[in-house]
Amino acid sequence: MEQHKIDRINHLAKKHKSEGLTAEEAAERAALHREYLDAIRSSLQAHLDNTYVVDAQGNKTKLRRKEGK
């Protein structure tokens, strides 16, 4: 996510606490927040996709998703 979008999220959060937001600003804040969360989730998923567990014998096993998830 671009830095200017993160700065805008922070600006809207401060404005929300101090004076409140208009309907357009609230919608923008919600959309930016959703985009931010999606970016974090995809980054975490990519990190986990490249993670291996090493057992006592030195065997590497790739992490797998739990059944039903």
PDB file of N, CA and C in Angstrom:
ATOM      1  N   MET A   1       0.846  -1.173   0.000  1.00  0.00           N
ATOM      2  CA  MET A   1       0.000   0.000   0.000  1.00  0.00           C
ATOM      3  C   MET A   1       0.892   1.236   0.000  1.00  0.00           C
ATOM      4  N   GLU A   2       0.487   2.234  -0.759  1.00  0.00           N
ATOM      5  CA  GLU A   2       1.291   3.440  -0.887  1.00  0.00           C
ATOM      6  C   GLU A   2       1.256   4.266   0.402  1.00  0.00           C
ATOM      7  N   GLN A   3       2.352   4.963   0.658  1.00  0.00           N
ATOM      8  CA  GLN A   3       2.477   5.749   1.881  1.00  0.00           C
ATOM      9  C   GLN A   3       1.430   6.862   1.950  1.00  0.00           C
ATOM     10  N   HIS A   4       1.094   7.466   0.815  1.00  0.00           N
ATOM     11  CA  HIS A   4       0.128   8.565   0.855  1.00  0.00           C
ATOM     12  C   HIS A   4      -1.256   8.071   1.294  1.00  0.00           C
ATOM     13  N   LYS A   5      -1.579   6.824   1.002  1.00  0.00           N
ATOM     14  CA  LYS A   5      -2.864   6.275   1.448  1.00  0.00           C
ATOM     15  C   LYS A   5      -2.847   6.027   2.953  1.00  0.00           C
ATOM     16  N   ILE A   6      -1.721   5.554   3.464  1.00  0.00           N
ATOM     17  CA  ILE A   6      -1.588   5.341   4.911  1.00  0.00           C
ATOM     18  C   ILE A   6      -1.668   6.680   5.635  1.00  0.00           C
ATOM     19  N   ASP A   7      -1.020   7.700   5.078  1.00  0.00           N
ATOM     20  CA  ASP A   7      -1.095   9.038   5.668  1.00  0.00           C
ATOM     21  C   ASP A   7      -2.530   9.551   5.680  1.00  0.00           C
ATOM     22  N   ARG A   8      -3.283   9.267   4.612  1.00  0.00           N
ATOM     23  CA  ARG A   8      -4.681   9.707   4.536  1.00  0.00           C
ATOM     24  C   ARG A   8      -5.523   8.981   5.584  1.00  0.00           C
ATOM     25  N   ILE A   9      -5.270   7.687   5.783  1.00  0.00           N
ATOM     26  CA  ILE A   9      -5.980   6.941   6.829  1.00  0.00           C
ATOM     27  C   ILE A   9      -5.719   7.577   8.189  1.00  0.00           C
ATOM     28  N   ASN A  10      -4.460   7.888   8.466  1.00  0.00           N
ATOM     29  CA  ASN A  10      -4.102   8.500   9.748  1.00  0.00           C
ATOM     30  C   ASN A  10      -4.751   9.864   9.915  1.00  0.00           C
ATOM     31  N   HIS A  11      -4.766  10.653   8.840  1.00  0.00           N
ATOM     32  CA  HIS A  11      -5.391  11.979   8.897  1.00  0.00           C
ATOM     33  C   HIS A  11      -6.887  11.855   9.211  1.00  0.00           C
ATOM     34  N   LEU A  12      -7.556  10.939   8.524  1.00  0.00           N
ATOM     35  CA  LEU A  12      -8.994  10.756   8.753  1.00  0.00           C
ATOM     36  C   LEU A  12      -9.273  10.222  10.155  1.00  0.00           C
ATOM     37  N   ALA A  13      -8.401   9.379  10.675  1.00  0.00           N
ATOM     38  CA  ALA A  13      -8.582   8.854  12.033  1.00  0.00           C
ATOM     39  C   ALA A  13      -8.462   9.979  13.059  1.00  0.00           C
ATOM     40  N   LYS A  14      -7.480  10.859  12.878  1.00  0.00           N
ATOM     41  CA  LYS A  14      -7.317  11.994  13.802  1.00  0.00           C
ATOM     42  C   LYS A  14      -8.506  12.933  13.712  1.00  0.00           C
ATOM     43  N   LYS A  15      -8.988  13.186  12.495  1.00  0.00           N
ATOM     44  CA  LYS A  15     -10.134  14.065  12.313  1.00  0.00           C
ATOM     45  C   LYS A  15     -11.382  13.448  12.930  1.00  0.00           C
ATOM     46  N   HIS A  16     -11.537  12.149  12.798  1.00  0.00           N
ATOM     47  CA  HIS A  16     -12.687  11.448  13.381  1.00  0.00           C
ATOM     48  C   HIS A  16     -12.717  11.620  14.891  1.00  0.00           C
ATOM     49  N   LYS A  17     -11.550  11.537  15.528  1.00  0.00           N
ATOM     50  CA  LYS A  17     -11.468  11.675  16.983  1.00  0.00           C
ATOM     51  C   LYS A  17     -11.714  13.108  17.434  1.00  0.00           C
ATOM     52  N   SER A  18     -11.235  14.065  16.643  1.00  0.00           N
ATOM     53  CA  SER A  18     -11.314  15.451  17.095  1.00  0.00           C
ATOM     54  C   SER A  18     -12.643  16.133  16.751  1.00  0.00           C
ATOM     55  N   GLU A  19     -13.096  16.011  15.506  1.00  0.00           N
ATOM     56  CA  GLU A  19     -14.281  16.777  15.114  1.00  0.00           C
ATOM     57  C   GLU A  19     -15.349  15.971  14.390  1.00  0.00           C
ATOM     58  N   GLY A  20     -15.058  14.757  14.012  1.00  0.00           N
ATOM     59  CA  GLY A  20     -16.028  13.940  13.293  1.00  0.00           C
ATOM     60  C   GLY A  20     -15.807  14.006  11.792  1.00  0.00           C
ATOM     61  N   LEU A  21     -16.411  13.066  11.086  1.00  0.00           N
ATOM     62  CA  LEU A  21     -16.241  12.962   9.644  1.00  0.00           C
ATOM     63  C   LEU A  21     -17.568  13.169   8.925  1.00  0.00           C
ATOM     64  N   THR A  22     -17.478  13.653   7.704  1.00  0.00           N
ATOM     65  CA  THR A  22     -18.660  13.723   6.851  1.00  0.00           C
ATOM     66  C   THR A  22     -18.942  12.318   6.326  1.00  0.00           C
ATOM     67  N   ALA A  23     -20.062  12.139   5.669  1.00  0.00           N
ATOM     68  CA  ALA A  23     -20.417  10.824   5.133  1.00  0.00           C
ATOM     69  C   ALA A  23     -19.411  10.377   4.077  1.00  0.00           C
ATOM     70  N   GLU A  24     -18.962  11.320   3.236  1.00  0.00           N
ATOM     71  CA  GLU A  24     -17.980  10.971   2.203  1.00  0.00           C
ATOM     72  C   GLU A  24     -16.645  10.567   2.821  1.00  0.00           C
ATOM     73  N   GLU A  25     -16.226  11.303   3.851  1.00  0.00           N
ATOM     74  CA  GLU A  25     -14.965  10.980   4.518  1.00  0.00           C
ATOM     75  C   GLU A  25     -15.043   9.641   5.233  1.00  0.00           C
ATOM     76  N   ALA A  26     -16.179   9.355   5.836  1.00  0.00           N
ATOM     77  CA  ALA A  26     -16.352   8.070   6.517  1.00  0.00           C
ATOM     78  C   ALA A  26     -16.290   6.921   5.517  1.00  0.00           C
ATOM     79  N   ALA A  27     -16.904   7.100   4.352  1.00  0.00           N
ATOM     80  CA  ALA A  27     -16.859   6.068   3.318  1.00  0.00           C
ATOM     81  C   ALA A  27     -15.438   5.891   2.783  1.00  0.00           C
ATOM     82  N   GLU A  28     -14.725   7.013   2.598  1.00  0.00           N
ATOM     83  CA  GLU A  28     -13.337   6.942   2.134  1.00  0.00           C
ATOM     84  C   GLU A  28     -12.468   6.229   3.160  1.00  0.00           C
ATOM     85  N   ARG A  29     -12.679   6.560   4.432  1.00  0.00           N
ATOM     86  CA  ARG A  29     -11.915   5.933   5.508  1.00  0.00           C
ATOM     87  C   ARG A  29     -12.165   4.426   5.540  1.00  0.00           C
ATOM     88  N   ALA A  30     -13.410   4.010   5.388  1.00  0.00           N
ATOM     89  CA  ALA A  30     -13.742   2.591   5.404  1.00  0.00           C
ATOM     90  C   ALA A  30     -13.103   1.860   4.218  1.00  0.00           C
ATOM     91  N   ALA A  31     -13.128   2.476   3.041  1.00  0.00           N
ATOM     92  CA  ALA A  31     -12.538   1.854   1.852  1.00  0.00           C
ATOM     93  C   ALA A  31     -11.022   1.741   1.992  1.00  0.00           C
ATOM     94  N   LEU A  32     -10.388   2.803   2.496  1.00  0.00           N
ATOM     95  CA  LEU A  32      -8.937   2.765   2.682  1.00  0.00           C
ATOM     96  C   LEU A  32      -8.551   1.745   3.755  1.00  0.00           C
ATOM     97  N   HIS A  33      -9.349   1.674   4.806  1.00  0.00           N
ATOM     98  CA  HIS A  33      -9.073   0.710   5.876  1.00  0.00           C
ATOM     99  C   HIS A  33      -9.182  -0.714   5.356  1.00  0.00           C
ATOM    100  N   ARG A  34     -10.194  -1.000   4.523  1.00  0.00           N
ATOM    101  CA  ARG A  34     -10.369  -2.332   3.939  1.00  0.00           C
ATOM    102  C   ARG A  34      -9.173  -2.673   3.047  1.00  0.00           C
ATOM    103  N   GLU A  35      -8.735  -1.698   2.232  1.00  0.00           N
ATOM    104  CA  GLU A  35      -7.587  -1.920   1.353  1.00  0.00           C
ATOM    105  C   GLU A  35      -6.323  -2.197   2.167  1.00  0.00           C
ATOM    106  N   TYR A  36      -6.153  -1.478   3.284  1.00  0.00           N
ATOM    107  CA  TYR A  36      -5.005  -1.669   4.161  1.00  0.00           C
ATOM    108  C   TYR A  36      -5.018  -3.073   4.768  1.00  0.00           C
ATOM    109  N   LEU A  37      -6.165  -3.507   5.262  1.00  0.00           N
ATOM    110  CA  LEU A  37      -6.265  -4.846   5.844  1.00  0.00           C
ATOM    111  C   LEU A  37      -6.012  -5.934   4.808  1.00  0.00           C
ATOM    112  N   ASP A  38      -6.531  -5.748   3.599  1.00  0.00           N
ATOM    113  CA  ASP A  38      -6.295  -6.720   2.527  1.00  0.00           C
ATOM    114  C   ASP A  38      -4.810  -6.816   2.186  1.00  0.00           C
ATOM    115  N   ALA A  39      -4.112  -5.681   2.199  1.00  0.00           N
ATOM    116  CA  ALA A  39      -2.673  -5.678   1.917  1.00  0.00           C
ATOM    117  C   ALA A  39      -1.904  -6.423   3.003  1.00  0.00           C
ATOM    118  N   ILE A  40      -2.290  -6.220   4.251  1.00  0.00           N
ATOM    119  CA  ILE A  40      -1.628  -6.907   5.368  1.00  0.00           C
ATOM    120  C   ILE A  40      -1.864  -8.413   5.266  1.00  0.00           C
ATOM    121  N   ARG A  41      -3.102  -8.801   4.992  1.00  0.00           N
ATOM    122  CA  ARG A  41      -3.418 -10.231   4.887  1.00  0.00           C
ATOM    123  C   ARG A  41      -2.661 -10.902   3.752  1.00  0.00           C
ATOM    124  N   SER A  42      -2.569 -10.240   2.603  1.00  0.00           N
ATOM    125  CA  SER A  42      -1.859 -10.847   1.475  1.00  0.00           C
ATOM    126  C   SER A  42      -0.363 -10.926   1.755  1.00  0.00           C
ATOM    127  N   SER A  43       0.176  -9.939   2.443  1.00  0.00           N
ATOM    128  CA  SER A  43       1.592  -9.978   2.816  1.00  0.00           C
ATOM    129  C   SER A  43       1.865 -11.135   3.779  1.00  0.00           C
ATOM    130  N   LEU A  44       1.000 -11.307   4.762  1.00  0.00           N
ATOM    131  CA  LEU A  44       1.156 -12.399   5.719  1.00  0.00           C
ATOM    132  C   LEU A  44       1.026 -13.749   5.028  1.00  0.00           C
ATOM    133  N   GLN A  45       0.062 -13.871   4.120  1.00  0.00           N
ATOM    134  CA  GLN A  45      -0.123 -15.133   3.398  1.00  0.00           C
ATOM    135  C   GLN A  45       1.109 -15.470   2.566  1.00  0.00           C
ATOM    136  N   ALA A  46       1.686 -14.477   1.895  1.00  0.00           N
ATOM    137  CA  ALA A  46       2.893 -14.708   1.103  1.00  0.00           C
ATOM    138  C   ALA A  46       4.051 -15.145   2.001  1.00  0.00           C
ATOM    139  N   HIS A  47       4.137 -14.543   3.177  1.00  0.00           N
ATOM    140  CA  HIS A  47       5.192 -14.921   4.123  1.00  0.00           C
ATOM    141  C   HIS A  47       5.006 -16.364   4.595  1.00  0.00           C
ATOM    142  N   LEU A  48       3.793 -16.719   4.928  1.00  0.00           N
ATOM    143  CA  LEU A  48       3.522 -18.079   5.393  1.00  0.00           C
ATOM    144  C   LEU A  48       3.692 -19.112   4.289  1.00  0.00           C
ATOM    145  N   ASP A  49       3.417 -18.732   3.042  1.00  0.00           N
ATOM    146  CA  ASP A  49       3.599 -19.653   1.919  1.00  0.00           C
ATOM    147  C   ASP A  49       5.067 -20.030   1.722  1.00  0.00           C
ATOM    148  N   ASN A  50       5.969 -19.213   2.229  1.00  0.00           N
ATOM    149  CA  ASN A  50       7.400 -19.476   2.091  1.00  0.00           C
ATOM    150  C   ASN A  50       8.051 -19.876   3.415  1.00  0.00           C
ATOM    151  N   THR A  51       7.240 -20.401   4.338  1.00  0.00           N
ATOM    152  CA  THR A  51       7.735 -20.802   5.653  1.00  0.00           C
ATOM    153  C   THR A  51       7.784 -22.325   5.744  1.00  0.00           C
ATOM    154  N   TYR A  52       8.878 -22.823   6.282  1.00  0.00           N
ATOM    155  CA  TYR A  52       9.066 -24.263   6.468  1.00  0.00           C
ATOM    156  C   TYR A  52       9.312 -24.554   7.939  1.00  0.00           C
ATOM    157  N   VAL A  53       8.896 -25.745   8.371  1.00  0.00           N
ATOM    158  CA  VAL A  53       9.153 -26.227   9.723  1.00  0.00           C
ATOM    159  C   VAL A  53      10.232 -27.292   9.607  1.00  0.00           C
ATOM    160  N   VAL A  54      11.258 -27.180  10.457  1.00  0.00           N
ATOM    161  CA  VAL A  54      12.361 -28.141  10.445  1.00  0.00           C
ATOM    162  C   VAL A  54      12.236 -29.011  11.698  1.00  0.00           C
ATOM    163  N   ASP A  55      12.172 -30.353  11.493  1.00  0.00           N
ATOM    164  CA  ASP A  55      12.052 -31.258  12.635  1.00  0.00           C
ATOM    165  C   ASP A  55      13.433 -31.598  13.194  1.00  0.00           C
ATOM    166  N   ALA A  56      13.465 -32.469  14.198  1.00  0.00           N
ATOM    167  CA  ALA A  56      14.713 -32.815  14.883  1.00  0.00           C
ATOM    168  C   ALA A  56      15.734 -33.486  13.958  1.00  0.00           C
ATOM    169  N   GLN A  57      15.273 -34.169  12.929  1.00  0.00           N
ATOM    170  CA  GLN A  57      16.182 -34.837  11.992  1.00  0.00           C
ATOM    171  C   GLN A  57      16.658 -33.895  10.886  1.00  0.00           C
ATOM    172  N   GLY A  58      16.177 -32.679  10.875  1.00  0.00           N
ATOM    173  CA  GLY A  58      16.583 -31.715   9.867  1.00  0.00           C
ATOM    174  C   GLY A  58      15.718 -31.721   8.619  1.00  0.00           C
ATOM    175  N   ASN A  59      14.600 -32.429   8.652  1.00  0.00           N
ATOM    176  CA  ASN A  59      13.698 -32.482   7.504  1.00  0.00           C
ATOM    177  C   ASN A  59      12.840 -31.220   7.450  1.00  0.00           C
ATOM    178  N   LYS A  60      12.756 -30.629   6.282  1.00  0.00           N
ATOM    179  CA  LYS A  60      11.937 -29.440   6.094  1.00  0.00           C
ATOM    180  C   LYS A  60      10.553 -29.847   5.613  1.00  0.00           C
ATOM    181  N   THR A  61       9.540 -29.251   6.216  1.00  0.00           N
ATOM    182  CA  THR A  61       8.158 -29.480   5.831  1.00  0.00           C
ATOM    183  C   THR A  61       7.484 -28.137   5.615  1.00  0.00           C
ATOM    184  N   LYS A  62       6.875 -27.967   4.455  1.00  0.00           N
ATOM    185  CA  LYS A  62       6.185 -26.718   4.158  1.00  0.00           C
ATOM    186  C   LYS A  62       4.912 -26.623   5.009  1.00  0.00           C
ATOM    187  N   LEU A  63       4.608 -25.420   5.489  1.00  0.00           N
ATOM    188  CA  LEU A  63       3.371 -25.226   6.233  1.00  0.00           C
ATOM    189  C   LEU A  63       2.178 -25.456   5.323  1.00  0.00           C
ATOM    190  N   ARG A  64       1.123 -26.031   5.893  1.00  0.00           N
ATOM    191  CA  ARG A  64      -0.108 -26.279   5.140  1.00  0.00           C
ATOM    192  C   ARG A  64      -1.270 -25.634   5.879  1.00  0.00           C
ATOM    193  N   ARG A  65      -2.314 -25.328   5.131  1.00  0.00           N
ATOM    194  CA  ARG A  65      -3.531 -24.824   5.742  1.00  0.00           C
ATOM    195  C   ARG A  65      -4.221 -25.944   6.504  1.00  0.00           C
ATOM    196  N   LYS A  66      -4.917 -25.579   7.577  1.00  0.00           N
ATOM    197  CA  LYS A  66      -5.718 -26.553   8.309  1.00  0.00           C
ATOM    198  C   LYS A  66      -6.895 -26.962   7.462  1.00  0.00           C
ATOM    199  N   GLU A  67      -7.375 -28.164   7.686  1.00  0.00           N
ATOM    200  CA  GLU A  67      -8.557 -28.658   6.986  1.00  0.00           C
ATOM    201  C   GLU A  67      -9.746 -27.756   7.317  1.00  0.00           C
ATOM    202  N   GLY A  68     -10.557 -27.450   6.315  1.00  0.00           N
ATOM    203  CA  GLY A  68     -11.762 -26.668   6.528  1.00  0.00           C
ATOM    204  C   GLY A  68     -11.563 -25.170   6.554  1.00  0.00           C
ATOM    205  N   LYS A  69     -10.395 -24.694   6.253  1.00  0.00           N
ATOM    206  CA  LYS A  69     -10.146 -23.241   6.271  1.00  0.00           C
ATOM    207  C   LYS A  69      -9.951 -22.734   4.878  1.00  0.00           C
TER     208      LYS A  69
END
